mmCIF file of C-alpha atoms in Angstrom:
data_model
loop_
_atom_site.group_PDB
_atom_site.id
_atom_site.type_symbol
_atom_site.label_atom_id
_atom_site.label_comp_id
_atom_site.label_asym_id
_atom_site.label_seq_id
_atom_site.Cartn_x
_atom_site.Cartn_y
_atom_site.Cartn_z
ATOM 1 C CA UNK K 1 -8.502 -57.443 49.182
ATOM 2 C CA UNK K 2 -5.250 -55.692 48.452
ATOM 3 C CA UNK K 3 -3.171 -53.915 46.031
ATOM 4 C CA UNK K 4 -0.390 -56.466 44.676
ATOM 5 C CA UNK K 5 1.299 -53.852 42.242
ATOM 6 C CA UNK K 6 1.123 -50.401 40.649
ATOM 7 C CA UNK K 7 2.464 -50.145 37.216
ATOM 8 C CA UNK K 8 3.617 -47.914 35.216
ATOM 9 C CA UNK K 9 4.931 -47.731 31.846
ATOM 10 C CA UNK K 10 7.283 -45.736 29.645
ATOM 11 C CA UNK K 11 6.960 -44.849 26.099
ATOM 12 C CA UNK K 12 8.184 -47.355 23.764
ATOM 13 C CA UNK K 13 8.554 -47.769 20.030
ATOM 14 C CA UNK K 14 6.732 -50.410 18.168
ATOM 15 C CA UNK K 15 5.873 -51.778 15.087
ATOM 16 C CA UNK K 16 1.908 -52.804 15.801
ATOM 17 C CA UNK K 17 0.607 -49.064 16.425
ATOM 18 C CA UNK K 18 -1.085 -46.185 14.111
ATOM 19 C CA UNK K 19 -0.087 -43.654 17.019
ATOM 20 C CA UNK K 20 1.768 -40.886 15.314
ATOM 21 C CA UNK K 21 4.585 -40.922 17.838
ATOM 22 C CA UNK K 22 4.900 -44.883 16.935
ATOM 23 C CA UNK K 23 5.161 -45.577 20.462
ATOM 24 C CA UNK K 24 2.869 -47.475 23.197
ATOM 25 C CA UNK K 25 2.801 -47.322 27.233
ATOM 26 C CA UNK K 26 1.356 -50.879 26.867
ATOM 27 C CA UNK K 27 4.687 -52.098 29.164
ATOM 28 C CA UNK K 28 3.718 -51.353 32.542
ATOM 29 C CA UNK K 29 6.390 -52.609 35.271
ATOM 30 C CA UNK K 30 5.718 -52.839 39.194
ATOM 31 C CA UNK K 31 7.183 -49.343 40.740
ATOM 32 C CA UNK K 32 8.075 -48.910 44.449
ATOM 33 C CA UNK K 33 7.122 -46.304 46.287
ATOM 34 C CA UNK K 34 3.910 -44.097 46.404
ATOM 35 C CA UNK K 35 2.457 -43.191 43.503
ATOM 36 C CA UNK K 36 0.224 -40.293 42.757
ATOM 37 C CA UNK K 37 -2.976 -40.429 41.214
ATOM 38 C CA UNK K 38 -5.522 -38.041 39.746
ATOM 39 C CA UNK K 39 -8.534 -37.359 37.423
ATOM 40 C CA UNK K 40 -5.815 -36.715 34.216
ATOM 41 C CA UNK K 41 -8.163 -34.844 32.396
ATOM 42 C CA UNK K 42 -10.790 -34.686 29.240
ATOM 43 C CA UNK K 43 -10.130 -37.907 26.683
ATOM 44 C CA UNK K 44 -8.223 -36.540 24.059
ATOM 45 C CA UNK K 45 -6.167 -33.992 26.330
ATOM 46 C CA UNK K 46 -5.348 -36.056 29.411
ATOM 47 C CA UNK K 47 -3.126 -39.604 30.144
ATOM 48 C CA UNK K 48 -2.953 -41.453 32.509
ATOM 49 C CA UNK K 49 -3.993 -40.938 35.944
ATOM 50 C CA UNK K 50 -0.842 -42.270 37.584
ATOM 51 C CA UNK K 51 2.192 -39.796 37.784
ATOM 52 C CA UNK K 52 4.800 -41.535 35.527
ATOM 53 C CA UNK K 53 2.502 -43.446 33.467
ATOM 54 C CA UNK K 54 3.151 -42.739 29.357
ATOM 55 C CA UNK K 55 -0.595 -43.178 27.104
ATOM 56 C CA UNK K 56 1.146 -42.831 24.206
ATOM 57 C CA UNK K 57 -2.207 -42.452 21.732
ATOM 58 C CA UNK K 58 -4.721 -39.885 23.343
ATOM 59 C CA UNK K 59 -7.013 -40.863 20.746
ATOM 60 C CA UNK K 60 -7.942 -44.204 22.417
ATOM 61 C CA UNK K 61 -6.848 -44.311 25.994
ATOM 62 C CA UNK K 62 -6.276 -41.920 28.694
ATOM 63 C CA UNK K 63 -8.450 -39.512 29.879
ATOM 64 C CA UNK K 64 -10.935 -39.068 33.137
ATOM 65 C CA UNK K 65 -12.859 -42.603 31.881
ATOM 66 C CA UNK K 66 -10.302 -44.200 31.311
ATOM 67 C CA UNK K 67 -7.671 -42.983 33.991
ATOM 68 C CA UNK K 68 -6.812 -46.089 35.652
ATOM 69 C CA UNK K 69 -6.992 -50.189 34.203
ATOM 70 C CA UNK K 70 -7.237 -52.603 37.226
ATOM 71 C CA UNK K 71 -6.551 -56.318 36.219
ATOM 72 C CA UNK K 72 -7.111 -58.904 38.680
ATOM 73 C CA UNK K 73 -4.104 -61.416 39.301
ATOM 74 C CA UNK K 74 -6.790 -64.435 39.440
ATOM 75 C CA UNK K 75 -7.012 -63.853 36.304
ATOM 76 C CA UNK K 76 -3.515 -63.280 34.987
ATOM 77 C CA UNK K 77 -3.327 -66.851 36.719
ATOM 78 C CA UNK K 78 -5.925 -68.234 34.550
ATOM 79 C CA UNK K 79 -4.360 -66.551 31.483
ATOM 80 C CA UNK K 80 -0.955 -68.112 32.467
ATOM 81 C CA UNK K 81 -2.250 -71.633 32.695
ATOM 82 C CA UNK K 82 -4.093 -71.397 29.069
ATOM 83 C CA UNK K 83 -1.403 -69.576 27.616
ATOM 84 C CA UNK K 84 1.430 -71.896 29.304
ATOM 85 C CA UNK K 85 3.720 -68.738 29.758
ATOM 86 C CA UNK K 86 4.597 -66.654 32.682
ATOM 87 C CA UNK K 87 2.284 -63.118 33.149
ATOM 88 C CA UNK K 88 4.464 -60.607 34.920
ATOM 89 C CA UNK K 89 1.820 -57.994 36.888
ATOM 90 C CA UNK K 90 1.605 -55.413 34.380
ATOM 91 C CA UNK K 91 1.693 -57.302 31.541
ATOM 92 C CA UNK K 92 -1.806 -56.721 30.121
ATOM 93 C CA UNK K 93 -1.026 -53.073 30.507
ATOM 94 C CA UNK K 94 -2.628 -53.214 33.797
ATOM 95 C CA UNK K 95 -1.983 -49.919 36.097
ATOM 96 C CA UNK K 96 -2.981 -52.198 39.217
ATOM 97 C CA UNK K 97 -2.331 -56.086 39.323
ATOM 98 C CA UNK K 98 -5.011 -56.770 42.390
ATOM 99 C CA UNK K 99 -5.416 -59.737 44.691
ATOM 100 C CA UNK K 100 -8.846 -60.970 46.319
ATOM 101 C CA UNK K 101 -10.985 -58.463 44.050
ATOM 102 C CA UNK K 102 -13.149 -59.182 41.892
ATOM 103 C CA UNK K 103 -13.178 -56.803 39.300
ATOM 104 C CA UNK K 104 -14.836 -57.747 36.280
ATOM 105 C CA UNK K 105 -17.653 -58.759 38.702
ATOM 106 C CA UNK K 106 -17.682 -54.924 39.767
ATOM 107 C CA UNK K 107 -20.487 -53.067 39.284
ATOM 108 C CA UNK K 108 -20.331 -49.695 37.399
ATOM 109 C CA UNK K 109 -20.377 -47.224 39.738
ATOM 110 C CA UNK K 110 -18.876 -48.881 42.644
ATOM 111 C CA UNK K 111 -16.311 -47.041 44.269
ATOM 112 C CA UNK K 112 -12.952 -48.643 45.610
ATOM 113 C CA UNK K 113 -10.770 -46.813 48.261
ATOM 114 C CA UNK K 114 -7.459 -48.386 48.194
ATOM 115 C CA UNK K 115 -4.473 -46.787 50.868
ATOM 116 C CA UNK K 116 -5.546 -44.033 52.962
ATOM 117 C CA UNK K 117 -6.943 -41.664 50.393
ATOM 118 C CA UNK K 118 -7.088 -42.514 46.953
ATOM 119 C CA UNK K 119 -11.101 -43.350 45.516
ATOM 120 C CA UNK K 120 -12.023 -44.807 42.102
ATOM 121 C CA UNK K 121 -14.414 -45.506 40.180
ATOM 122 C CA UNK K 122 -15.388 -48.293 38.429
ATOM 123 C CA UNK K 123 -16.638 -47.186 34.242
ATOM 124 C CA UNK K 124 -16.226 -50.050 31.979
ATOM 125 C CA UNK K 125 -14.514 -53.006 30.695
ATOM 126 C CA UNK K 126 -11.525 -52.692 28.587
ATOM 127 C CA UNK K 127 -11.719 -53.672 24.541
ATOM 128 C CA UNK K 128 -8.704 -55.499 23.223
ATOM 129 C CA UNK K 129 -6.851 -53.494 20.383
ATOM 130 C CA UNK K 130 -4.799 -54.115 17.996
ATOM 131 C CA UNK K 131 -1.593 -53.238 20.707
ATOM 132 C CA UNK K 132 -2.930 -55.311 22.932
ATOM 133 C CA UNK K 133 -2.741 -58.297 20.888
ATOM 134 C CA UNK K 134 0.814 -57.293 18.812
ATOM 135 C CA UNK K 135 1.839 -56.804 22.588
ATOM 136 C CA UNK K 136 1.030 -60.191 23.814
ATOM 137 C CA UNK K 137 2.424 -61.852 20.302
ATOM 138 C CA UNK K 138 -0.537 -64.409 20.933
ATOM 139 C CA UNK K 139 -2.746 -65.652 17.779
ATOM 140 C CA UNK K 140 -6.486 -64.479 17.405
ATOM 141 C CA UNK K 141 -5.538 -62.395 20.665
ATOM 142 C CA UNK K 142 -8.509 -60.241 20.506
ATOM 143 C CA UNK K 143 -11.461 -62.497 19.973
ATOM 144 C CA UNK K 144 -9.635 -65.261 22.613
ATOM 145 C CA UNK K 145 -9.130 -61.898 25.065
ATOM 146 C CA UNK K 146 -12.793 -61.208 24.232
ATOM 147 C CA UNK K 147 -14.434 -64.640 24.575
ATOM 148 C CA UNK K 148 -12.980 -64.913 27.627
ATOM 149 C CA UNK K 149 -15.339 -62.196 29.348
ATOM 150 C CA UNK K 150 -12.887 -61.174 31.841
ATOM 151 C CA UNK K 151 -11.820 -57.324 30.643
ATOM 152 C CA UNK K 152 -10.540 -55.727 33.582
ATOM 153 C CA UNK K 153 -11.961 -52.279 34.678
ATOM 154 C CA UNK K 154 -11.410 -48.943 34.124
ATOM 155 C CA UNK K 155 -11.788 -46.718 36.588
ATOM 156 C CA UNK K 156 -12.162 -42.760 37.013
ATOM 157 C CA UNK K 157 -10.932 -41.263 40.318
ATOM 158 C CA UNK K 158 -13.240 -39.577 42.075
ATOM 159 C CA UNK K 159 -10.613 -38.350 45.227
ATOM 160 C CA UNK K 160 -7.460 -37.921 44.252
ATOM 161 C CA UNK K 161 -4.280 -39.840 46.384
ATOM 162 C CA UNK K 162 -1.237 -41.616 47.015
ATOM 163 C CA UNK K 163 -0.781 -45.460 46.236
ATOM 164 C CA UNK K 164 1.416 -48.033 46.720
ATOM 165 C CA UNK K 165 1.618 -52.114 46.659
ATOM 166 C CA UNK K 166 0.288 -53.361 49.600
ATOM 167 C CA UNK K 167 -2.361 -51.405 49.889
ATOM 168 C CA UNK K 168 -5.866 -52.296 50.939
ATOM 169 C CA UNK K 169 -8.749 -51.963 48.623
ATOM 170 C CA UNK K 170 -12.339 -51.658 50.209
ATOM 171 C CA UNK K 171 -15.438 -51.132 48.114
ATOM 172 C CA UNK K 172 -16.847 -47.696 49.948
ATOM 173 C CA UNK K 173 -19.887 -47.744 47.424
ATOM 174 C CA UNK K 174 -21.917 -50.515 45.574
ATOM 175 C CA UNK K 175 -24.890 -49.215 43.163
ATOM 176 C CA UNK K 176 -28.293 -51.468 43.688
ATOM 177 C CA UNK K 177 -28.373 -52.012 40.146
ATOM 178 C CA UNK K 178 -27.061 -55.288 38.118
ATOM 179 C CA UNK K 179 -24.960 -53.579 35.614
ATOM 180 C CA UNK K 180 -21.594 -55.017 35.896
ATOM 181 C CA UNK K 181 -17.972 -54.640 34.006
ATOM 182 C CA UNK K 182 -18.189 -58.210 32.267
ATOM 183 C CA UNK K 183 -22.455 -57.236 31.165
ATOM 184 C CA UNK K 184 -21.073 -53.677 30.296
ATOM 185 C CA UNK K 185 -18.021 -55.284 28.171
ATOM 186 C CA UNK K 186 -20.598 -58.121 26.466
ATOM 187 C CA UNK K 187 -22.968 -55.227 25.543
ATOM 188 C CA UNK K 188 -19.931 -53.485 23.998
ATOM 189 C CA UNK K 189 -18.763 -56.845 21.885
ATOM 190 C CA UNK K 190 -20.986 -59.811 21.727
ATOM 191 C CA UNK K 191 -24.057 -59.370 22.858
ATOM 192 C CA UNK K 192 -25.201 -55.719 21.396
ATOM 193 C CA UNK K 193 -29.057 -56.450 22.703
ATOM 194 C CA UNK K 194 -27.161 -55.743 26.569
ATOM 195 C CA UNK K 195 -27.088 -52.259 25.061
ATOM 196 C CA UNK K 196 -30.540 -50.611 26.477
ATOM 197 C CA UNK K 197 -29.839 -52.647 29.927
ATOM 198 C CA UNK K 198 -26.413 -51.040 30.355
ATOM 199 C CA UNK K 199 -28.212 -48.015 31.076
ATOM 200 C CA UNK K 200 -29.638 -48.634 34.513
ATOM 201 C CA UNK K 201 -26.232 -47.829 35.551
ATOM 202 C CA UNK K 202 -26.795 -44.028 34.313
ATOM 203 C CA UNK K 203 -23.717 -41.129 34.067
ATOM 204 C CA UNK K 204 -21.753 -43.832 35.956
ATOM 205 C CA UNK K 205 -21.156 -45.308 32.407
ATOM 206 C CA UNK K 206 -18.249 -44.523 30.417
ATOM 207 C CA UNK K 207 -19.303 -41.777 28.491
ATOM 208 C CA UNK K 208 -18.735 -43.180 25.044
ATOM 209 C CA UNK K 209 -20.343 -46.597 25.981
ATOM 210 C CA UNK K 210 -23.632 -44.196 27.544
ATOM 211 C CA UNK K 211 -23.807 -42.302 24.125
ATOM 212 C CA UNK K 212 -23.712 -45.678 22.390
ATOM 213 C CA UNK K 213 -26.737 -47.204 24.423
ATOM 214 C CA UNK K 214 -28.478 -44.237 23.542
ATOM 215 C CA UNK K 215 -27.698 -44.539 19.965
ATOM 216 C CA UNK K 216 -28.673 -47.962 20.168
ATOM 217 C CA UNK K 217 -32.105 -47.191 21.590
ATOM 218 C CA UNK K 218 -33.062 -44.384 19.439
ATOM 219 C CA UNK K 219 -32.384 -46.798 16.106
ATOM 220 C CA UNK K 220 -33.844 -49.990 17.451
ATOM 221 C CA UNK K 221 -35.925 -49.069 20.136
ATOM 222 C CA UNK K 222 -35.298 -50.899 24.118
ATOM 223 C CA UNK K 223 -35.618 -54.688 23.032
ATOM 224 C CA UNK K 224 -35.259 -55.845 19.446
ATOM 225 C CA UNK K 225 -33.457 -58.854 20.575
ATOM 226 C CA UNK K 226 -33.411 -60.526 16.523
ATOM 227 C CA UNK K 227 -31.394 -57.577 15.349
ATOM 228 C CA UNK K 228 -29.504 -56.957 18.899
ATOM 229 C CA UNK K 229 -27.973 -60.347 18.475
ATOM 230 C CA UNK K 230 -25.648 -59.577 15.854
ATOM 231 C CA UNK K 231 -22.046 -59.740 17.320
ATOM 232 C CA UNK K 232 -19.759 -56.552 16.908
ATOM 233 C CA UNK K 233 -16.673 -57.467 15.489
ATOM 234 C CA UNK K 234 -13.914 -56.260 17.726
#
């Protein structure tokens, strides 16, 4: 398991954002060289993790949660073959393009060093947005992106370090519970009756998705599976 790329991108100006600067980081290109990451801060205050790397719209991205977006390059490779299109690492706004990982399969919680120093942690999956899908120019982007089940993971970083491609990445930790990115992502979009189960995974979850499980419970109880059902529209 290794790290293909790290990518970063620069603020650019687009027509398919309600950021008040008008501009996404959504364009992240492979970078040579070590790169520094660390824990960028509170959501809402802090970017990206990676030194270099623009989150143009602290509203929705950024922040300790959300400080790094891992995209495996299986799965770029499956995405190229549907789409019929070359996928550049990067281009799904990933921060790391990895090879021989499999991170939607991560559990939340688990813990990835990668290089000699850096450690992350897995939180989530990532929910397509309207950038996302004015990014990739692709029709019905977000409910293909989402049907497909393979999100990505965020990660937060737990001990802070220098990257670069090439890199190894070893899973130092792997929680004994089932919870994993693509269950965490479902419970977030299709299948809202995932909700209570999310929660074996405890203050390991995002925090946004743990106060929604919560929420969930305390208006529908653990299992009301006819009501649960109802897809979220993303």
């Amino acid at each position: 398991m290794k790290l293909l790329t790290v990518n970063v991108g620069r603020p650019k100006a687009v027509e398919y954002t309600d950021a008040r600067s008008g501009t996404t980081g959504i364009d992240k290109r492979p970078v040579e060289g070590p790169v520094q990451v660390a824990d960028p801060g509170p959501k809402g205050e802090g970017g990206s993790g990676l030194s270099g790397d623009a989150v143009c719209d602290l509203r929705h991205h950024g922040g300790t949660d959300q400080a790094v977006y891992a995209f495996a390059r299986e799965d770029l490779d499956a995405w190229e073959r549907e789409l019929g299109r070359p996928l550049a690492n990067g281009t799904f706004g990933e921060n790391l393009t990895t090879s021989g990982v499999d991170v939607t399969g991560a559990r939340v919680g688990e813990r990835w060093r990668i290089g000699d120093s850096l450690v992350l942690e897995v939180t989530c999956g990532r929910i397509p947005c309207r950038v996302f899908a004015g990014w990739l120019g692709e029709k019905g982007w977000v409910r293909r992106f989402t049907q497909n089940g393979a999100s990505g993971a965020y990660l937060r970083v737990i001990e802070p370090g220098e990257i670069r491609a090439g890199d190894p990445v070893k899973v130092v930790h792997r929680p004994d519970h089932e919870v994993t990115v693509a269950m965490a992502f479902r419970a977030e979009t299709t299948e809202r009756a995932l909700l209570p189960q999310v929660l074996a995974a405890g203050e390991a979850l995002h925090a946004e998705l743990l106060k929604n499980a919560r929420e969930y419970i305390a208006t529908y109880g653990p299992a009301e599976p006819e009501r649960a059902c109802e897809p979220k529209t993303p």
